[in-house]
Amino acid sequence: MKRIAVLTSGGDAPGMNAAIRSVVRTALHHGLSVFGVSRGYLGLMNGEIQEMDTRSVGDIVQRAGTILRSARSERFKTEEGQREALFQLEKFGIEGLVVIGGDGSFRGAKCLSDLGVPTIGIPASIDNDVACTDLAIGFDTATNTAVDAITKIRDTASSHGRVNVIEVMGRTTGFLALAAGLAGGAEHILIPEVEFDLDDICDKILSGYRRGKTHNIIVVAEGVGGYRDPGQGFGHSAGFEVGRTLQEKTGLETRVTVLGYIQRGGTPTAQDRILASRFGLRAVELLMAGRAARVVGITRGEIMDYDISYAVSQKKTINLDDYRLSEMLT
Ligand code: ADP
Ligand code: F6P
């Protein structure tokens, strides 16, 4: 293995740059040539590929987003699109590929592996919904961003005795909502994985109110109830639907805050930068060892790697103990 490439794909996540930097610099350290692919699979099909050196990744460890940019491509899901990508990889003499992204990006990586390109996936998603890893790059930063917002909203919620609904990201999963709600001391956390009864929540809010409780923080994952307008975000929102219902049923003044894209930006936390750096090294080592079709992950503090077909066939499950804990604590 002499020439490898790296790309970022799907929703960006804080710490992706730290992962790119690690892939590039550890590969250079081991004497490999490294190429950066712009705009994910879209750029790969178009041949948007440039050689990188150690300076190409200077001053980015602290920056969110991705210097390689990201994209989503329907065309790449077709065999034709994948053959175009393969053609470009062969044209540039690239023998191995590192894909930094989420679950969908790994499905794409598996397709390239099936076509004979040694491909390694590095999990990066603020949703943290990637199987075979306790943590994906970006989750810690996004959780801290959400907790910071909840903490600020609590201040004003107490002053006015209002119910405050806070919608966090998570199109199909509640990992971010659960972590942020638990750390932020939310009274209720609504996630797609756990059934809830709004009437019951209203009763609890009213009984707390009668006991003199000054605030009620309800954290809602955007994927709850299927309100989100996929790919647009202009239509319904789970947070507003829940807020409207709670206000109608309790009669208490209710405010809704949709945190949105601020959760995708912001300086990556030390944990995300370290995780990204460690993932990058393992991905390069796997390619150098002739391993293909793997995804890296962290399990109980240890960097691991797993078969990509296995990884994309698994569904990551929520920690129900944490959910129960959040209920006990409030
Ligand atoms: P994420 O990686 O954050 O989950 P997406 O689900 O949007 O983001 O996937 C990113 C890209 O990966 C898609 O735009 C598409 O190009 C590619 N991809 C997703 N699913 C598949 C699939 N089943 N087969 C091939 N490519 C896929
Ligand atoms: O990165 C994950 C995620 O933020 C989801 O929680 C959200 O639904 C989606 O990406 C929105 O991303 P986009 O608008 O880029 O499609």
Coordinates of C-alpha atoms and ligand atoms in Angstrom, one line a residue:
M1 CA 0.0 0.0 0.0
K2 CA 1.6 3.2 -1.2
R3 CA -1.2 5.7 -2.0
I4 CA -4.3 6.2 0.0
A5 CA -7.1 8.7 0.0
V6 CA -9.4 10.2 2.6
L7 CA -12.9 11.8 2.3
T8 CA -15.7 13.1 4.6
S9 CA -19.3 12.3 3.8
G10 CA -22.8 12.9 5.1
G11 CA -23.6 15.3 7.9
D12 CA -20.5 17.1 9.1
A13 CA -19.4 16.7 12.8
P14 CA -16.9 18.6 15.0
G15 CA -13.7 16.7 15.0
M16 CA -13.8 15.5 11.4
N17 CA -10.8 17.9 10.7
A18 CA -8.9 16.3 13.5
A19 CA -9.5 12.9 11.9
I20 CA -8.4 14.1 8.5
R21 CA -5.2 15.6 10.1
S22 CA -4.5 12.3 11.8
V23 CA -5.0 10.2 8.7
V24 CA -2.8 12.5 6.6
R25 CA 0.0 12.9 9.1
T26 CA 0.2 9.2 10.3
A27 CA 0.1 8.1 6.7
L28 CA 2.9 10.5 5.8
H29 CA 4.8 9.4 8.9
H30 CA 4.7 5.8 7.5
G31 CA 5.9 6.9 4.1
L32 CA 2.5 6.7 2.3
S33 CA 1.2 9.3 -0.2
V34 CA -2.1 10.7 0.8
F35 CA -4.9 12.2 -1.3
G36 CA -7.8 14.3 -0.2
V37 CA -11.1 13.8 -1.9
S38 CA -13.4 16.9 -1.9
R39 CA -17.2 16.7 -1.3
G40 CA -17.4 13.0 -0.3
Y41 CA -18.6 10.5 -2.8
L42 CA -19.8 13.3 -5.1
G43 CA -16.3 14.6 -5.5
L44 CA -14.9 11.1 -5.8
M45 CA -17.1 10.4 -8.8
N46 CA -16.0 13.7 -10.3
G47 CA -12.3 13.1 -9.7
E48 CA -12.0 16.1 -7.2
I49 CA -8.8 14.6 -5.7
Q50 CA -5.7 16.4 -4.6
E51 CA -2.5 15.2 -3.0
M52 CA -2.0 16.4 0.6
D53 CA 1.1 17.1 2.6
T54 CA 1.6 17.9 6.2
R55 CA 0.9 21.6 5.8
S56 CA -2.5 20.8 4.1
V57 CA -3.8 19.9 7.5
G58 CA -2.1 22.6 9.5
D59 CA -4.1 24.7 11.9
I60 CA -7.3 22.6 11.6
V61 CA -7.3 20.4 14.8
Q62 CA -9.4 23.0 16.6
R63 CA -11.8 23.7 13.8
A64 CA -15.3 22.2 13.3
G65 CA -16.6 21.4 9.8
T66 CA -14.4 19.6 7.3
I67 CA -11.7 21.2 5.1
L68 CA -12.5 18.4 2.5
R69 CA -16.2 19.5 2.6
S70 CA -19.0 17.1 2.7
A71 CA -21.9 16.1 0.4
R72 CA -24.7 13.6 0.0
S73 CA -25.1 11.9 -3.4
E74 CA -28.0 9.8 -4.6
R75 CA -26.0 9.0 -7.8
F76 CA -23.3 7.2 -5.7
K77 CA -26.0 4.8 -4.5
T78 CA -26.2 3.4 -8.0
E79 CA -23.8 0.9 -9.5
E80 CA -23.0 3.3 -12.3
G81 CA -22.0 6.0 -9.7
Q82 CA -19.8 3.5 -7.8
R83 CA -18.1 2.5 -11.1
E84 CA -17.3 6.2 -11.7
A85 CA -15.8 6.4 -8.3
L86 CA -13.8 3.2 -8.9
F87 CA -12.5 4.6 -12.3
Q88 CA -11.3 7.8 -10.5
L89 CA -9.5 5.9 -7.8
E90 CA -7.8 3.7 -10.4
K91 CA -6.9 6.8 -12.4
F92 CA -5.1 8.3 -9.4
G93 CA -3.5 5.0 -8.5
I94 CA -5.2 5.0 -5.1
E95 CA -5.0 1.7 -3.4
G96 CA -6.9 2.3 -0.2
L97 CA -9.6 4.7 1.0
V98 CA -10.6 6.1 4.4
V99 CA -14.2 7.3 4.7
I100 CA -15.1 9.6 7.6
G101 CA -18.8 9.8 8.2
G102 CA -21.9 8.1 9.6
D103 CA -23.9 5.0 8.9
G104 CA -25.0 5.9 5.4
S105 CA -21.4 6.7 4.4
F106 CA -20.3 3.3 5.7
R107 CA -22.9 1.7 3.4
G108 CA -21.2 3.5 0.5
A109 CA -17.8 2.4 1.8
K110 CA -19.1 -1.2 1.8
C111 CA -20.1 -0.9 -1.8
L112 CA -16.5 0.3 -2.7
S113 CA -15.1 -2.6 -0.7
D114 CA -17.3 -5.0 -2.6
L115 CA -15.8 -3.6 -5.8
G116 CA -12.3 -4.5 -4.5
V117 CA -11.2 -1.1 -3.0
P118 CA -9.7 -1.6 0.5
T119 CA -11.9 0.8 2.5
I120 CA -11.9 1.8 6.2
G121 CA -14.7 3.7 7.9
I122 CA -14.2 6.2 10.7
P123 CA -17.4 7.0 12.6
A124 CA -18.3 10.7 12.8
S125 CA -21.8 11.8 13.5
I126 CA -23.3 14.1 16.2
D127 CA -26.3 11.6 16.2
N128 CA -23.9 8.9 17.6
D129 CA -26.1 6.4 15.8
V130 CA -23.3 4.3 14.3
A131 CA -23.1 0.7 15.5
C132 CA -19.9 -0.9 16.7
T133 CA -18.6 2.2 18.6
D134 CA -19.6 3.7 21.9
L135 CA -18.8 7.1 20.5
A136 CA -18.7 8.7 17.1
I137 CA -16.6 11.8 16.4
G138 CA -18.6 15.0 17.1
F139 CA -21.1 13.5 19.6
D140 CA -19.2 14.9 22.7
T141 CA -19.0 18.4 21.2
A142 CA -22.7 18.4 20.2
T143 CA -23.7 17.1 23.6
N144 CA -21.7 19.9 25.3
T145 CA -23.3 22.5 23.0
A146 CA -26.8 21.3 23.8
V147 CA -26.1 21.1 27.5
D148 CA -24.7 24.7 27.4
A149 CA -28.0 25.8 25.7
I150 CA -30.2 23.9 28.2
T151 CA -28.3 25.5 31.1
K152 CA -28.9 29.0 29.7
I153 CA -32.6 28.2 29.0
R154 CA -33.0 26.9 32.6
D155 CA -32.1 30.4 33.9
T156 CA -34.9 32.1 32.1
A157 CA -37.3 29.2 32.6
S158 CA -37.0 29.6 36.4
S159 CA -37.5 33.4 36.2
H160 CA -40.8 33.0 34.4
G161 CA -42.1 29.7 35.8
R162 CA -42.5 28.5 32.2
V163 CA -42.4 25.1 30.5
N164 CA -39.4 25.1 28.1
V165 CA -39.2 22.6 25.3
I166 CA -35.8 22.2 23.7
E167 CA -35.5 20.3 20.4
V168 CA -32.1 18.7 19.7
M169 CA -30.9 16.9 16.6
G170 CA -31.4 13.2 16.0
R171 CA -33.4 12.3 12.9
T172 CA -34.1 8.8 13.9
T173 CA -32.4 8.3 17.3
G174 CA -32.3 9.9 20.7
F175 CA -28.6 9.4 21.8
L176 CA -28.0 13.2 21.7
A177 CA -31.3 14.0 23.4
L178 CA -30.7 11.5 26.2
A179 CA -27.1 12.6 26.9
A180 CA -27.9 16.3 26.8
G181 CA -31.1 15.8 28.8
L182 CA -29.3 13.7 31.5
A183 CA -26.4 16.2 31.8
G184 CA -28.8 19.2 31.6
G185 CA -31.1 17.9 34.3
A186 CA -34.2 17.9 32.0
E187 CA -37.5 17.0 33.7
H188 CA -38.5 14.9 30.7
I189 CA -36.6 13.5 27.7
L190 CA -38.6 12.4 24.6
I191 CA -36.8 10.1 22.2
P192 CA -38.0 7.9 19.3
E193 CA -36.8 4.7 21.1
V194 CA -39.0 5.1 24.1
E195 CA -42.8 5.4 24.1
F196 CA -44.2 8.3 26.1
D197 CA -47.6 9.6 27.1
L198 CA -48.0 13.3 26.9
D199 CA -51.0 13.2 29.2
D200 CA -48.9 11.6 31.8
I201 CA -46.1 14.2 31.3
C202 CA -48.7 17.0 31.6
D203 CA -49.9 15.5 35.0
K204 CA -46.3 15.4 36.2
I205 CA -45.7 19.0 35.1
L206 CA -48.8 20.2 36.9
S207 CA -48.1 18.3 40.0
G208 CA -44.6 19.8 40.1
Y209 CA -46.0 23.3 39.5
R210 CA -48.4 22.8 42.5
R211 CA -45.4 21.9 44.6
G212 CA -43.7 25.2 43.7
K213 CA -41.4 24.0 40.9
T214 CA -40.2 26.9 38.9
H215 CA -39.1 25.3 35.7
N216 CA -39.8 22.4 33.5
I217 CA -37.3 21.5 30.8
I218 CA -38.5 19.0 28.2
V219 CA -35.8 17.8 25.8
V220 CA -37.2 16.4 22.6
A221 CA -35.2 14.6 19.9
E222 CA -36.2 15.9 16.4
G223 CA -37.0 12.4 15.3
V224 CA -39.9 12.0 17.8
G225 CA -43.3 11.5 16.2
G226 CA -42.0 11.7 12.7
Y227 CA -42.7 15.5 12.6
R228 CA -39.4 16.4 10.9
D229 CA -39.6 17.2 7.2
P230 CA -36.8 15.1 5.9
G231 CA -34.1 17.0 4.0
Q232 CA -35.9 20.3 4.4
G233 CA -36.6 21.1 8.0
F234 CA -39.1 23.8 7.0
G235 CA -42.2 21.9 7.9
H236 CA -43.2 20.5 11.2
S237 CA -41.0 20.2 14.1
A238 CA -41.3 17.7 17.0
G239 CA -40.4 20.4 19.5
F240 CA -43.2 22.8 18.4
E241 CA -45.7 20.0 18.2
V242 CA -44.9 18.8 21.7
G243 CA -44.8 22.4 23.0
R244 CA -48.2 23.3 21.5
T245 CA -49.7 20.1 23.1
L246 CA -48.2 20.8 26.5
Q247 CA -49.4 24.4 26.6
E248 CA -52.9 23.4 25.5
K249 CA -53.2 20.6 28.0
T250 CA -51.5 22.2 31.1
G251 CA -52.5 25.8 30.4
L252 CA -48.9 26.8 31.4
E253 CA -47.0 29.2 29.3
T254 CA -44.7 27.2 27.1
R255 CA -41.7 28.2 25.0
V256 CA -39.9 26.2 22.4
T257 CA -36.3 26.4 21.3
V258 CA -35.0 24.4 18.3
L259 CA -31.2 24.2 18.7
G260 CA -30.7 23.1 15.1
Y261 CA -27.4 23.5 13.3
I262 CA -25.5 25.2 16.2
Q263 CA -25.1 21.6 17.4
R264 CA -23.0 20.7 14.3
G265 CA -20.5 23.5 14.8
G266 CA -18.3 24.8 17.5
T267 CA -14.8 24.0 18.7
P268 CA -14.4 20.3 19.0
T269 CA -13.9 19.1 22.6
A270 CA -10.6 17.6 23.7
Q271 CA -12.4 14.2 23.8
D272 CA -13.5 14.5 20.1
R273 CA -10.0 15.6 19.0
I274 CA -8.3 12.8 20.8
L275 CA -10.8 10.2 19.6
A276 CA -10.5 11.5 16.0
S277 CA -6.7 11.3 16.2
R278 CA -6.7 7.8 17.5
F279 CA -9.3 6.6 14.9
G280 CA -7.2 8.1 12.1
L281 CA -4.1 6.2 13.2
R282 CA -6.0 2.9 13.4
A283 CA -7.5 3.4 9.9
V284 CA -4.1 4.0 8.4
E285 CA -2.6 1.0 10.3
L286 CA -5.4 -1.2 9.0
L287 CA -4.8 -0.2 5.4
M288 CA -1.0 -0.7 5.8
A289 CA -1.7 -4.2 7.3
G290 CA -3.6 -5.1 4.2
R291 CA -7.0 -5.1 6.0
A292 CA -10.0 -4.0 4.0
A293 CA -13.7 -3.5 4.7
R294 CA -13.3 -2.5 8.3
V295 CA -14.7 0.2 10.5
V296 CA -13.0 1.5 13.5
G297 CA -14.7 2.2 16.9
I298 CA -14.1 2.6 20.6
T299 CA -15.5 0.0 22.9
R300 CA -15.1 0.5 26.7
G301 CA -12.2 2.9 26.1
E302 CA -10.4 0.6 23.6
I303 CA -9.9 1.4 19.9
M304 CA -11.3 -1.6 18.0
D305 CA -12.2 -2.5 14.4
Y306 CA -15.0 -4.5 13.0
D307 CA -16.2 -5.9 9.7
I308 CA -18.0 -3.3 7.7
S309 CA -20.9 -5.6 6.7
Y310 CA -21.4 -6.5 10.3
A311 CA -21.3 -2.8 11.3
V312 CA -23.9 -1.6 8.8
S313 CA -26.2 -4.5 9.6
Q314 CA -26.4 -3.6 13.3
K315 CA -28.7 -1.1 14.9
K316 CA -27.2 0.8 17.8
T317 CA -29.5 0.7 20.8
I318 CA -30.1 3.3 23.4
N319 CA -28.9 2.8 27.0
L320 CA -32.2 2.3 28.8
D321 CA -30.5 2.4 32.2
D322 CA -29.5 6.0 31.4
Y323 CA -33.1 6.7 30.4
R324 CA -34.4 5.3 33.7
L325 CA -31.7 7.1 35.6
S326 CA -32.8 10.4 34.0
E327 CA -36.3 9.7 35.3
M328 CA -35.1 8.9 38.8
L329 CA -33.1 12.1 39.0
T330 CA -36.0 14.3 38.2
Ligands
ADP1 P1 -24.3 9.7 7.1 O1 -23.1 9.1 6.7 O2 -24.1 10.9 8.0 O3 -25.3 8.7 7.8 P2 -26.0 9.8 4.7 O4 -27.0 8.7 5.2 O5 -26.6 10.9 4.1 O6 -25.1 10.4 5.9 O7 -25.0 9.1 3.7 C1 -24.0 9.8 3.1 C2 -23.8 9.3 1.6 O8 -23.4 8.0 1.7 C3 -25.1 9.3 0.8 O9 -25.4 10.6 0.2 C4 -24.7 8.3 -0.3 O10 -23.9 8.9 -1.3 C5 -23.9 7.3 0.5 N1 -24.8 6.2 0.8 C6 -25.7 6.2 1.8 N2 -26.4 5.0 1.8 C7 -25.9 4.3 0.8 C8 -26.1 2.9 0.3 N3 -27.1 2.1 0.8 N4 -25.4 2.5 -0.8 C9 -24.4 3.3 -1.3 N5 -24.1 4.6 -0.9 C10 -24.8 5.0 0.2
F6P2 O1 -25.6 15.1 11.4 C1 -26.8 14.4 11.8 C2 -28.0 15.3 11.5 O2 -27.6 16.5 12.2 C3 -29.3 14.9 12.0 O3 -29.5 14.9 13.3 C4 -30.2 15.8 11.2 O4 -31.5 15.3 11.1 C5 -29.5 15.9 9.9 O5 -28.1 15.6 10.2 C6 -29.7 17.2 9.2 O6 -28.7 17.4 8.3 P1 -28.8 18.0 6.8 O7 -29.7 19.2 6.9 O8 -27.4 18.4 6.5 O9 -29.4 17.0 6.0

